[in-house]
Backbone as JSON, one array per atom type, in Angstrom:
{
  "sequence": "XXXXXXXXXXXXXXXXXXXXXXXXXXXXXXXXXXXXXXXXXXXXXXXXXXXXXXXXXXXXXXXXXXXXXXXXXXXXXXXXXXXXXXXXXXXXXXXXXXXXXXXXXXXXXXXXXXXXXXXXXXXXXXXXXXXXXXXXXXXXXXXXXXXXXXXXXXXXXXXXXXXXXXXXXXXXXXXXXXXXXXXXXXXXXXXXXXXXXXXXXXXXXXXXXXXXXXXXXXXXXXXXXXXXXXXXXXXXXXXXXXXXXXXXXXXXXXXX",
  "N": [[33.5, 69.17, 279.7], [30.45, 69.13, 277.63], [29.56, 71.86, 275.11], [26.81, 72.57, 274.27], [25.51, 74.31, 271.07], [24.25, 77.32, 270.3], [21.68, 78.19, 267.45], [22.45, 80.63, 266.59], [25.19, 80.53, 266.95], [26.72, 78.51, 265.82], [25.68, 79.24, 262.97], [27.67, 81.36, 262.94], [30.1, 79.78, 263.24], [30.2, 78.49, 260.94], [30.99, 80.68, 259.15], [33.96, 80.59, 259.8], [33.91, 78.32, 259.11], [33.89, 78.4, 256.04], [35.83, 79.61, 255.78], [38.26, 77.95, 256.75], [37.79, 76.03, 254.33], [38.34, 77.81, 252.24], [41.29, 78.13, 252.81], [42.35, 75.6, 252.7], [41.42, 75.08, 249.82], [43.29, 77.14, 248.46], [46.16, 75.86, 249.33], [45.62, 73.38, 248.16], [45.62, 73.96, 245.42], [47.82, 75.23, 245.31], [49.76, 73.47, 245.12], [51.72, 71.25, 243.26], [54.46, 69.6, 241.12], [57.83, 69.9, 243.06], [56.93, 72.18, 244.12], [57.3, 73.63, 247.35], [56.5, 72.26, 250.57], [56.51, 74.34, 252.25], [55.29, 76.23, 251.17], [52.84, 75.82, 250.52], [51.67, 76.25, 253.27], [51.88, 79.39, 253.04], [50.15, 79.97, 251.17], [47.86, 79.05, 252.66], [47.84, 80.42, 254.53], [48.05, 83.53, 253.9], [44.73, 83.49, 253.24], [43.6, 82.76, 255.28], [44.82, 85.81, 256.37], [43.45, 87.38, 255.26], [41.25, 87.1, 255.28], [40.76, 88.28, 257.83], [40.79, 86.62, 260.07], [42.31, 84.03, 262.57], [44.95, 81.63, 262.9], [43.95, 78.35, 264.51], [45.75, 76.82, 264.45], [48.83, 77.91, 264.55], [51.38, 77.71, 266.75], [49.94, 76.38, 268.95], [50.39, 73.69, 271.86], [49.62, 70.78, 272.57], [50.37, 68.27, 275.55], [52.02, 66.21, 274.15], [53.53, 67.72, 272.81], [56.43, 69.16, 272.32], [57.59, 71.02, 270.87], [55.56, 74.2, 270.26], [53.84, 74.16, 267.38], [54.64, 75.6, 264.22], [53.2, 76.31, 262.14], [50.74, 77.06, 259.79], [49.15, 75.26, 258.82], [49.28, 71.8, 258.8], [50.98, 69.35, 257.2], [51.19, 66.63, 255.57], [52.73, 63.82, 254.08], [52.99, 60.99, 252.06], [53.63, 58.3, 253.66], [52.82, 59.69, 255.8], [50.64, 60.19, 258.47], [49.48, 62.35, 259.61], [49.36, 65.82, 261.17], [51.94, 66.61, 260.05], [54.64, 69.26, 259.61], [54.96, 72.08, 257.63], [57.53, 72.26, 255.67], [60.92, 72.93, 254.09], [60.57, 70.36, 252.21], [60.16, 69.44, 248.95], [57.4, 68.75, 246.68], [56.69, 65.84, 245.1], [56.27, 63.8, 241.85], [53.19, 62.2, 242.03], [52.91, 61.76, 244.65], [51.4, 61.58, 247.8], [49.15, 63.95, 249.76], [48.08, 65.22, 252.84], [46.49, 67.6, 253.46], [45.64, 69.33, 256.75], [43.55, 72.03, 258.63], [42.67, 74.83, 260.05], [40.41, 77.53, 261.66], [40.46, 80.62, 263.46], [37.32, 82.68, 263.65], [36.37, 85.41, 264.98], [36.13, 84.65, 267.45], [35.02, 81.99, 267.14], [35.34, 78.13, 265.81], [36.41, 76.92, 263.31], [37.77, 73.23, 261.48], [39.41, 70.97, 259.34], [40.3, 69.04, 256.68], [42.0, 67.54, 253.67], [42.65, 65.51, 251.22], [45.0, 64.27, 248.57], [46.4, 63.72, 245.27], [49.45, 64.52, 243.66], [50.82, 65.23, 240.56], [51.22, 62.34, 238.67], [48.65, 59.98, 239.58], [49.04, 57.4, 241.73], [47.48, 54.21, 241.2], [46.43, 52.64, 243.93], [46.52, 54.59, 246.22], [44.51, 56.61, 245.08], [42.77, 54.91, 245.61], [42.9, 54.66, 247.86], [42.57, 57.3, 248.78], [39.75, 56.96, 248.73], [38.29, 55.94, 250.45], [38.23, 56.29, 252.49], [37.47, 58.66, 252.39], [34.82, 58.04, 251.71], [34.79, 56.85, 254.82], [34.4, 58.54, 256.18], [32.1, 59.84, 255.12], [30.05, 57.9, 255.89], [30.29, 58.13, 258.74], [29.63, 60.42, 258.89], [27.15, 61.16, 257.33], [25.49, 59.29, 257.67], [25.56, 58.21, 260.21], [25.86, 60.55, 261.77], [23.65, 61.91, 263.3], [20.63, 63.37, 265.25], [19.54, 61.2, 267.98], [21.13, 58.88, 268.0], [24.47, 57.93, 269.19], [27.98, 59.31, 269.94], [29.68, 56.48, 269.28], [28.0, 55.32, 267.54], [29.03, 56.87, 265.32], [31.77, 56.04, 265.66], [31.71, 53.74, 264.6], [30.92, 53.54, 262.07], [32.37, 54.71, 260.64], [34.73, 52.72, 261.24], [34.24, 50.13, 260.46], [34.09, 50.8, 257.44], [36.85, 51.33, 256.96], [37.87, 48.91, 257.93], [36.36, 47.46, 256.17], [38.05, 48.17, 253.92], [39.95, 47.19, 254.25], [42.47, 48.99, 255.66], [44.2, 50.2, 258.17], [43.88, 52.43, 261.28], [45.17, 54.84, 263.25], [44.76, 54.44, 266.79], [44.76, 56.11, 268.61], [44.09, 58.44, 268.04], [41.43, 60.63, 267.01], [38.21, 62.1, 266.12], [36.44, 65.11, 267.39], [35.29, 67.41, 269.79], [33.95, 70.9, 268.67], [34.19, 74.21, 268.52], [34.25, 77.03, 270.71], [37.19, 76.55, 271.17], [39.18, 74.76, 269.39], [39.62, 72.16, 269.86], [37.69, 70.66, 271.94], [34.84, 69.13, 274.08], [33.36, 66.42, 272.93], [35.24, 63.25, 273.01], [35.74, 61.99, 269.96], [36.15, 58.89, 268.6], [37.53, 56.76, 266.26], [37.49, 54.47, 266.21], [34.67, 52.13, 267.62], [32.11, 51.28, 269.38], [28.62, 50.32, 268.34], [26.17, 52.31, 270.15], [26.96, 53.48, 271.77], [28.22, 55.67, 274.06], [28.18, 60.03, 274.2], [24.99, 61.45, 273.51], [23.5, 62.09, 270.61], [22.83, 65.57, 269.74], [20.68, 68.06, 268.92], [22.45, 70.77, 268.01], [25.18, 70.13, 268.47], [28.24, 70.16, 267.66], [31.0, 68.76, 266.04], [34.58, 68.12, 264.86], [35.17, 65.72, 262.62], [37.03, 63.23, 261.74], [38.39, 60.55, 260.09], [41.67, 58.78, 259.55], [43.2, 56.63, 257.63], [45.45, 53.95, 256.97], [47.01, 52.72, 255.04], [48.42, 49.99, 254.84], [46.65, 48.25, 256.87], [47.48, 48.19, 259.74], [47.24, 49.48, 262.83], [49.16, 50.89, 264.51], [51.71, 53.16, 264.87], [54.31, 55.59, 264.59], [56.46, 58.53, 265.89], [57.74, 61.2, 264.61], [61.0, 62.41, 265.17], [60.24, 65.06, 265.4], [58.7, 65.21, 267.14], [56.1, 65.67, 266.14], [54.59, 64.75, 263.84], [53.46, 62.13, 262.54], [53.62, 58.92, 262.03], [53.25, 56.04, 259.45], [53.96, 52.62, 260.91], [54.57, 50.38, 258.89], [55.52, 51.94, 256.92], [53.72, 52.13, 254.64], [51.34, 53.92, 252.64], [49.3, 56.89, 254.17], [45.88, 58.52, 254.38], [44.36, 61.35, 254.87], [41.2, 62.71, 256.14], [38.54, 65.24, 256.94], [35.88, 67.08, 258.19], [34.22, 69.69, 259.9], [31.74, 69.22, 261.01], [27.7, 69.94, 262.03], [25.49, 68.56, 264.46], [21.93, 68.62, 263.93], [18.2, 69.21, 263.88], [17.39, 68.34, 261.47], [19.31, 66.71, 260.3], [22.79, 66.07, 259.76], [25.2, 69.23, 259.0], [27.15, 70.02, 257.46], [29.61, 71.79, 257.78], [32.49, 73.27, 256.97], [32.02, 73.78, 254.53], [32.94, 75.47, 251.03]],
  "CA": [[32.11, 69.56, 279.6], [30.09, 69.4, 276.33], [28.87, 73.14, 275.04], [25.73, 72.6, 273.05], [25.83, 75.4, 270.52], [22.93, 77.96, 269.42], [22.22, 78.16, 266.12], [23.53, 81.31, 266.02], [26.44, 80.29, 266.77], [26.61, 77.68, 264.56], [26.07, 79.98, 261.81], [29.05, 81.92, 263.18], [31.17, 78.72, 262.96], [30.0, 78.33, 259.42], [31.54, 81.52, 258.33], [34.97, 80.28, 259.91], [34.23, 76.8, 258.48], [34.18, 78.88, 254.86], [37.73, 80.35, 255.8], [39.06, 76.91, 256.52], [37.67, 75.35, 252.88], [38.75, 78.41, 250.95], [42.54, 77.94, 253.01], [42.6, 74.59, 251.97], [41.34, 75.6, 248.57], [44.36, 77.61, 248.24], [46.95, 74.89, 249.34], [45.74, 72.27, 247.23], [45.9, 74.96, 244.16], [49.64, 75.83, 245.1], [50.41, 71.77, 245.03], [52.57, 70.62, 242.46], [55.8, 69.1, 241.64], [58.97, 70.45, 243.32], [56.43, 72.99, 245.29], [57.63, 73.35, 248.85], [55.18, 72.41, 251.47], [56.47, 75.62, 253.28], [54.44, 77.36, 250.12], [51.34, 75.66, 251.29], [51.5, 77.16, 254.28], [52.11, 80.52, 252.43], [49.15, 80.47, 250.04], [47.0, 79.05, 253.35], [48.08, 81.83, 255.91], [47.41, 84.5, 253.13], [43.57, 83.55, 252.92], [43.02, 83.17, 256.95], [45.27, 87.27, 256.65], [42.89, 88.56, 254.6], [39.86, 86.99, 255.72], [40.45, 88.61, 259.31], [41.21, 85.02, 260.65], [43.52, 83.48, 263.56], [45.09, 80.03, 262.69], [44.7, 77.52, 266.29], [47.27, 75.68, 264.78], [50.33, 77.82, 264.68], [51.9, 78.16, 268.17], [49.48, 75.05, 269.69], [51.27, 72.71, 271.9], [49.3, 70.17, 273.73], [50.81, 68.09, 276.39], [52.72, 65.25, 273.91], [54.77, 68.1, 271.75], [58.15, 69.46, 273.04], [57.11, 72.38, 270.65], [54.54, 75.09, 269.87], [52.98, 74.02, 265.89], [55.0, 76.37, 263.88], [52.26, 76.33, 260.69], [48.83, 77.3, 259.69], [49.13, 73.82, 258.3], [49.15, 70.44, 258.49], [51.01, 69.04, 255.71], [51.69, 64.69, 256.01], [53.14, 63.53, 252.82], [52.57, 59.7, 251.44], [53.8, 57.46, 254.98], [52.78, 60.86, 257.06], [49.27, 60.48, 258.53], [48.66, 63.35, 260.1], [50.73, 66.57, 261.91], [53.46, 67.05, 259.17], [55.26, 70.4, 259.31], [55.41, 72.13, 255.9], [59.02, 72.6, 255.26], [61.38, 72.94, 252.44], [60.63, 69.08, 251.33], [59.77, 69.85, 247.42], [56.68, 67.74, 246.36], [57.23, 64.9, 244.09], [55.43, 63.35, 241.11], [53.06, 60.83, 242.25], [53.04, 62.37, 246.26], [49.86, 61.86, 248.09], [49.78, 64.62, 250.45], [46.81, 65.23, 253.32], [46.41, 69.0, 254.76], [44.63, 70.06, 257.68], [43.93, 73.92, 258.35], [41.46, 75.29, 260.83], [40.17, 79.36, 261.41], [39.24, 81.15, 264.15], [37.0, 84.15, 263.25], [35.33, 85.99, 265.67], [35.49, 83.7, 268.55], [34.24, 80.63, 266.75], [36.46, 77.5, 265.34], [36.73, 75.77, 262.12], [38.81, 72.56, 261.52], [39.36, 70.35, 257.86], [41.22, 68.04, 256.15], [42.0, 66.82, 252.51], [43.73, 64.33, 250.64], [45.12, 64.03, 247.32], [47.76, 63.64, 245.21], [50.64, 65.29, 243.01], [50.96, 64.41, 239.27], [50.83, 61.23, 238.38], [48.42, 59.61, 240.89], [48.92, 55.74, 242.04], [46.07, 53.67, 241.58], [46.13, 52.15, 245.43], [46.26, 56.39, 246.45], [43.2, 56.81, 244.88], [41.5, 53.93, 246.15], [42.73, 54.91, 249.85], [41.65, 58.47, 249.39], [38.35, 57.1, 248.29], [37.67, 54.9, 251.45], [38.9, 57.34, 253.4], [35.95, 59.76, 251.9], [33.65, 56.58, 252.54], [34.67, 56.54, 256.3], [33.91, 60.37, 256.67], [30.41, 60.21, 254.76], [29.09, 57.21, 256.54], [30.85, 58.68, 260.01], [28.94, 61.97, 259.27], [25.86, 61.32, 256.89], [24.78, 57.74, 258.31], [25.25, 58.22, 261.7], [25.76, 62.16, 262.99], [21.95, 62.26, 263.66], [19.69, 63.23, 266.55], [18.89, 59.86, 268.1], [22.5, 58.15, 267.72], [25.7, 58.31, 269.79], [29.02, 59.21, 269.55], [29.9, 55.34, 269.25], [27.57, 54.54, 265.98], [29.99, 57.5, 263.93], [33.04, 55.61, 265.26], [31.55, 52.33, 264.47], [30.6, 53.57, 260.64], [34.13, 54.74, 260.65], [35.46, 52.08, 261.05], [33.23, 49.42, 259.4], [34.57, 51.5, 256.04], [38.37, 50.74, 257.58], [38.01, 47.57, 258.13], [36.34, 46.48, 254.75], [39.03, 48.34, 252.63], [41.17, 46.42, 255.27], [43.17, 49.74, 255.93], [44.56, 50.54, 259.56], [44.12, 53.93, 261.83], [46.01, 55.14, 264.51], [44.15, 54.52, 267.51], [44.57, 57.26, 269.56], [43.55, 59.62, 267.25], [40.13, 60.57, 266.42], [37.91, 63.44, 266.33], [36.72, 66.01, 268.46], [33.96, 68.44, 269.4], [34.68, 72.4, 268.18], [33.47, 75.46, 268.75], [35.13, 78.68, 271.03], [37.9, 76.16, 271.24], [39.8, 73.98, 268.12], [39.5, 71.07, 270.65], [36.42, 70.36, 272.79], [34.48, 67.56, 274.62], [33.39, 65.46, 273.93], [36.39, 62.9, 272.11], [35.05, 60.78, 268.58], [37.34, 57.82, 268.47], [37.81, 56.4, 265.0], [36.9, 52.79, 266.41], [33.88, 52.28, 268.92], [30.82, 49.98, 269.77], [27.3, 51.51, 268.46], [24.58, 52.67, 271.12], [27.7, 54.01, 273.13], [29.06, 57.53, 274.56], [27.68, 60.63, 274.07], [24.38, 61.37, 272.69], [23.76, 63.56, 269.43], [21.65, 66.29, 270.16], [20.79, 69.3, 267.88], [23.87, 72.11, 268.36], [26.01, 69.89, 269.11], [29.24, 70.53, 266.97], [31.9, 67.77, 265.89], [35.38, 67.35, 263.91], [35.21, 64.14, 262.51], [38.15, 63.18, 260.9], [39.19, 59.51, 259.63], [42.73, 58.3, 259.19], [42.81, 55.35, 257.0], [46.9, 53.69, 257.01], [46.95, 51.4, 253.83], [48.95, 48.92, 255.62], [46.25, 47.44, 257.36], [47.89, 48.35, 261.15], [46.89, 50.43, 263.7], [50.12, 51.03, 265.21], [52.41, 54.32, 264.11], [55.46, 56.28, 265.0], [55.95, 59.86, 265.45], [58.86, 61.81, 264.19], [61.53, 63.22, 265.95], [59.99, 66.88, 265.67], [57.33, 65.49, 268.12], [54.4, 65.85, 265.74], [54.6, 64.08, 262.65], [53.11, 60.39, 262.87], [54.21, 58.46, 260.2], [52.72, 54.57, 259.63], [54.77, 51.94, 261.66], [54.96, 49.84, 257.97], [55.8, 52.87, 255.71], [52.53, 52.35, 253.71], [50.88, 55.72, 252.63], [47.97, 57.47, 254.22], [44.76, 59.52, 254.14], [43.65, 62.06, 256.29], [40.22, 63.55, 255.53], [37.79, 65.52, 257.59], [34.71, 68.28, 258.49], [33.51, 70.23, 261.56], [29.88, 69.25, 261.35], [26.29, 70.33, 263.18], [24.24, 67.69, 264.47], [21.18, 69.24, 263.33], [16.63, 68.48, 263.8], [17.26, 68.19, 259.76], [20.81, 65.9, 259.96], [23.83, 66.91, 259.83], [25.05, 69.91, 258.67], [28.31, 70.44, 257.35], [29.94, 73.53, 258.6], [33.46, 73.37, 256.27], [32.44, 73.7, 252.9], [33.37, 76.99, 250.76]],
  "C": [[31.77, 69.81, 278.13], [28.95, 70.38, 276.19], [28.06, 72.49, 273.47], [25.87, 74.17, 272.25], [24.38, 75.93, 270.27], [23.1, 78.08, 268.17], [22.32, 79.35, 265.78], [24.61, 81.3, 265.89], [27.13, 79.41, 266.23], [26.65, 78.02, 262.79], [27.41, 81.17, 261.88], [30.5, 80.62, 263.37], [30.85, 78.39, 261.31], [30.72, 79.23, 258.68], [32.79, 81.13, 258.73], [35.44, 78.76, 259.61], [34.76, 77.13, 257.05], [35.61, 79.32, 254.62], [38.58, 79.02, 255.63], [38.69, 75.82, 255.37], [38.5, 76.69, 251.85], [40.93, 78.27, 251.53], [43.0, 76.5, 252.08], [42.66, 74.1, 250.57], [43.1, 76.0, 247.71], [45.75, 76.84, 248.89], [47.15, 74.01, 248.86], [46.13, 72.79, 245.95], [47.33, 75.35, 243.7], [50.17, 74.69, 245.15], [51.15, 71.7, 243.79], [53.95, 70.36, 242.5], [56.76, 70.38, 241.95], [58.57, 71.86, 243.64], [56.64, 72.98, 246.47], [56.46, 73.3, 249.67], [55.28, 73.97, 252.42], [55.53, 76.48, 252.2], [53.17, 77.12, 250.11], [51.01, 76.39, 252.43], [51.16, 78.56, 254.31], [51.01, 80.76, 251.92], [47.64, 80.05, 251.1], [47.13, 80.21, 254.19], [47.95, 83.12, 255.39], [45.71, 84.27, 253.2], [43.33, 83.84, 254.21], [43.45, 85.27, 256.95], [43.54, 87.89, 255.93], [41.04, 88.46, 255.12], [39.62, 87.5, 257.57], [40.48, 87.72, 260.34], [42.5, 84.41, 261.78], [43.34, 82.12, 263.25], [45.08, 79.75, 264.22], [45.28, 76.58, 265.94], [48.08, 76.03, 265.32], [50.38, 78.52, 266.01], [50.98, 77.17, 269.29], [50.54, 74.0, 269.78], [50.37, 72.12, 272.85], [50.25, 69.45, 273.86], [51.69, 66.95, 275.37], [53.56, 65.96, 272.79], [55.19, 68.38, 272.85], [57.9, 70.72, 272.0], [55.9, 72.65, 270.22], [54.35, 74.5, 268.24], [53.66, 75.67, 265.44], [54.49, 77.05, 262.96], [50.54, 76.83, 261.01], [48.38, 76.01, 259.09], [49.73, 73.04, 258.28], [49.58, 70.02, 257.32], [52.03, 67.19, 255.59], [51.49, 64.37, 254.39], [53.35, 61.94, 252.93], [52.7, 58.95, 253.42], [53.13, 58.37, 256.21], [51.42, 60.52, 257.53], [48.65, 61.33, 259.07], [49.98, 64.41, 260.96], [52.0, 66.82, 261.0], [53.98, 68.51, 259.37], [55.47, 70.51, 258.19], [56.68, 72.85, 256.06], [59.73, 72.56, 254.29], [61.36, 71.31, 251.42], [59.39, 70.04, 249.91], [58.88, 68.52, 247.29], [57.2, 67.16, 245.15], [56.32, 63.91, 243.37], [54.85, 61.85, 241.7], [52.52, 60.58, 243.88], [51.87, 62.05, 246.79], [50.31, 62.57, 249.48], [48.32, 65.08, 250.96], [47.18, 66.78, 253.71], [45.45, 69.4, 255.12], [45.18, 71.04, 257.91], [42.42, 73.93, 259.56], [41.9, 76.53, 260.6], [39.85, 79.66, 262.58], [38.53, 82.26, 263.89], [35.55, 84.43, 264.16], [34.24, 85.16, 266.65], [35.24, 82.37, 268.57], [35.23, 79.69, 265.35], [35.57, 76.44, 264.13], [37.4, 74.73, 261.71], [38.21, 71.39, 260.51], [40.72, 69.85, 257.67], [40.88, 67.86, 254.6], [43.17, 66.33, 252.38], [43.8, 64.6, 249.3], [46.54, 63.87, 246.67], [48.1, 64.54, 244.12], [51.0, 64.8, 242.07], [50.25, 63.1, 239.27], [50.18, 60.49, 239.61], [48.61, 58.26, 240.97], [47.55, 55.29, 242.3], [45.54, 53.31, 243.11], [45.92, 53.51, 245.98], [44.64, 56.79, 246.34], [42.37, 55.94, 244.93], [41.11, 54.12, 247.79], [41.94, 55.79, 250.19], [40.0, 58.4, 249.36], [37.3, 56.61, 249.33], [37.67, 55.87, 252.64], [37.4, 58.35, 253.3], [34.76, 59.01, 252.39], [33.93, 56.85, 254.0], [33.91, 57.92, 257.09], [32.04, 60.71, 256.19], [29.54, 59.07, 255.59], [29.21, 57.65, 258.05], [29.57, 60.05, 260.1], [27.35, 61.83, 258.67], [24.94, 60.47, 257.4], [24.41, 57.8, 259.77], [25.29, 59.57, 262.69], [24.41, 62.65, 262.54], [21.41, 62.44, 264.8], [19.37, 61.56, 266.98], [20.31, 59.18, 268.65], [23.38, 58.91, 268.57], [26.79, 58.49, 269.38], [29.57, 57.67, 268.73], [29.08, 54.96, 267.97], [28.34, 55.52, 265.03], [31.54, 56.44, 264.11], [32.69, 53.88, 264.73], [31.35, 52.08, 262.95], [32.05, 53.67, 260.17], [34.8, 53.33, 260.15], [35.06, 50.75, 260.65], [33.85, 49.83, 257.77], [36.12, 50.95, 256.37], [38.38, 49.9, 257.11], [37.74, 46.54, 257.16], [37.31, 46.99, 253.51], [40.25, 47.98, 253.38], [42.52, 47.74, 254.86], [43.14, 49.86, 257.75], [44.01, 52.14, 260.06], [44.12, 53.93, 262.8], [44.85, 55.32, 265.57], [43.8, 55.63, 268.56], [44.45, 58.32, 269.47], [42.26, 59.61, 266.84], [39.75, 62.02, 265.8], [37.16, 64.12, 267.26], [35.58, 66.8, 268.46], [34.94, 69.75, 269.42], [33.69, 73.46, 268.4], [34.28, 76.69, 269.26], [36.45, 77.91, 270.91], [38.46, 75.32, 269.82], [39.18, 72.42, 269.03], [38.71, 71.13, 271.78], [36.08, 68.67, 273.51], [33.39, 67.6, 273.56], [34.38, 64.39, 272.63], [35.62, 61.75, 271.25], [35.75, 60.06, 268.51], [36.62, 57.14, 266.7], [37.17, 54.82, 264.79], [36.01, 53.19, 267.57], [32.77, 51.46, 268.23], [29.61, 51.37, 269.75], [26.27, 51.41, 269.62], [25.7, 53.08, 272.12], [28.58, 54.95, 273.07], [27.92, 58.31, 274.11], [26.77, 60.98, 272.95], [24.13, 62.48, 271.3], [22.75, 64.3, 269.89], [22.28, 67.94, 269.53], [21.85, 70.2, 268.58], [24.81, 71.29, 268.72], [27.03, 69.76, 267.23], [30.85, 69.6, 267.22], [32.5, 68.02, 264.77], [35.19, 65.94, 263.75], [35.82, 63.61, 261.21], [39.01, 61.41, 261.07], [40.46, 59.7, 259.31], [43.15, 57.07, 258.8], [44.8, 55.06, 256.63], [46.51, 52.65, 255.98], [47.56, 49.87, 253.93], [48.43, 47.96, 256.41], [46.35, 47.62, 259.35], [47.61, 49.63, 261.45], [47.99, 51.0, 264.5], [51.39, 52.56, 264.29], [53.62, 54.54, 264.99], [55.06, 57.9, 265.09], [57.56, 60.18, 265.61], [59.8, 62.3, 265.16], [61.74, 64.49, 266.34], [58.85, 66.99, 266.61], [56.08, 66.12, 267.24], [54.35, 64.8, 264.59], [54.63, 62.5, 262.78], [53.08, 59.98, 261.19], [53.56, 56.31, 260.74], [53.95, 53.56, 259.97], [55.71, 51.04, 259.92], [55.61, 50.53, 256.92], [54.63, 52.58, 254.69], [52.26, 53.52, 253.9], [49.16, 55.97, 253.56], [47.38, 58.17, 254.12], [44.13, 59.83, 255.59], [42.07, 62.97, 255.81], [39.42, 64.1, 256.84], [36.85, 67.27, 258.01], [34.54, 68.52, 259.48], [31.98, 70.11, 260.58], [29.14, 69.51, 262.5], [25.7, 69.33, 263.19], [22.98, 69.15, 264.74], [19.48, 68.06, 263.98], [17.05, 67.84, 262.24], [18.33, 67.56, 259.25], [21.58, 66.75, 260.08], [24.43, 68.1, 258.96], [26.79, 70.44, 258.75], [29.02, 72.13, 257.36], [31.4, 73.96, 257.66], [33.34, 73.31, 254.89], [32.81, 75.24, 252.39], [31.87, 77.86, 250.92]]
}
């Protein structure tokens, strides 16, 4: 069932959208070389403490882990595209490294993504993360409007994909948010415009591209049961916002 939101409560997902930009803030800040991703975790799970905040990552297990999410973050390093555990791997010059972080505060859910990289960046890196940014602004600014369906964001989506001839994992998309991290109604990454659910003011969407540089749609996932890694070993980008469809457009809900 899809919960239209009031816009009060909308502005109460805004203040837990602010928690999950200033977490992320503080993870990209503690990046550098031969930084442990477990210290991302550290310098994110300090901002949610202080800001009065519950992560719905750590201790989430839907139905395709074998465990509970041990992190307040998401941390998928160059081949990783999404789901990494931050653990004692030490970053390394050159790294491109995506982390997602959500908040809950006071009932109401936040959920984000960035990309970037670690020292020296690779030119192809910063062309992915850039398409990647493209798939998320035409996904959210072009098409999360009153009027338009689910199906014209995954169709901008992936229109951006498809001309920087990058891959993404099909069975991943994004998601509606609100009392929950994960809601109805489901954004697929690929889709045919004028079809699925319609936009309509309060209504509240993650919408989060995964762009595989390899071109393929096809992945793996680790043997910790979370960590999807690209079938070719090419690197990827994970980016993404909880937005408001809005009378006045969309209305990004994750910035600081």
């Amino acid at each position: 069932m899809v919960e239209i939101k009031t816009d009060t409560a909308l502005e109460s997902m805004r203040e837990a959208g602010r928690v999950v930009a200033h977490a992320l803030a503080a993870a990209r800040a503690a990046a550098a070389v031969r930084v442990r991703l477990r210290e991302l975790d550290e310098a994110a799970r300090t901002v949610l403490t202080e800001a009065g905040a519950r992560s719905p990552f750590l201790g989430y297990q839907p139905s395709f882990a074998p465990i509970p999410f041990p992190a307040v973050i998401c941390a998928s390093v160059n081949d990783a595209v999404a789901h990494g555990i931050p653990d004692d791997y030490r970053l390394r010059d050159g790294d491109l490294v995506s982390i997602g972080c959500g908040a809950e505060l006071d009932g109401w859910t936040g959920d984000a993504a960035i990309s970037f990289t670690v020292g020296t960046p690779r030119p192809a890196d910063l062309e992915l993360i850039a398409a990647t940014q493209q798939a998320l602004d035409a996904g959210n600014i072009a098409a999360a409007t009153t009027g338009h369906r689910i199906g014209d964001i995954s169709h901008a989506i992936s229109t951006v994909a498809r001309k920087a001839d990058c891959g993404m994992p099909a069975d991943f998309g994004g998601h509606g948010i609100g009392r929950q991290m994960h809601e109805d109604p489901h954004v697929p990454n690929h889709g045919r415009p004028g079809r699925g659910f319609p936009l309509r003011h309060g209504l509240a969407l993650a919408i989060e591209p995964m762009l595989m540089a390899g071109g393929r749609n096809d992945y793996y996932t680790d043997p910790d049961g979370w960590t999807l890694r690209t079938i070719d070993g090419s690197r990827a980008a994970h980016i993404e916002h909880t937005i408001a469809i809005t009378e006045d457009g969309p209305r990004i809900l994750t910035l600081p």
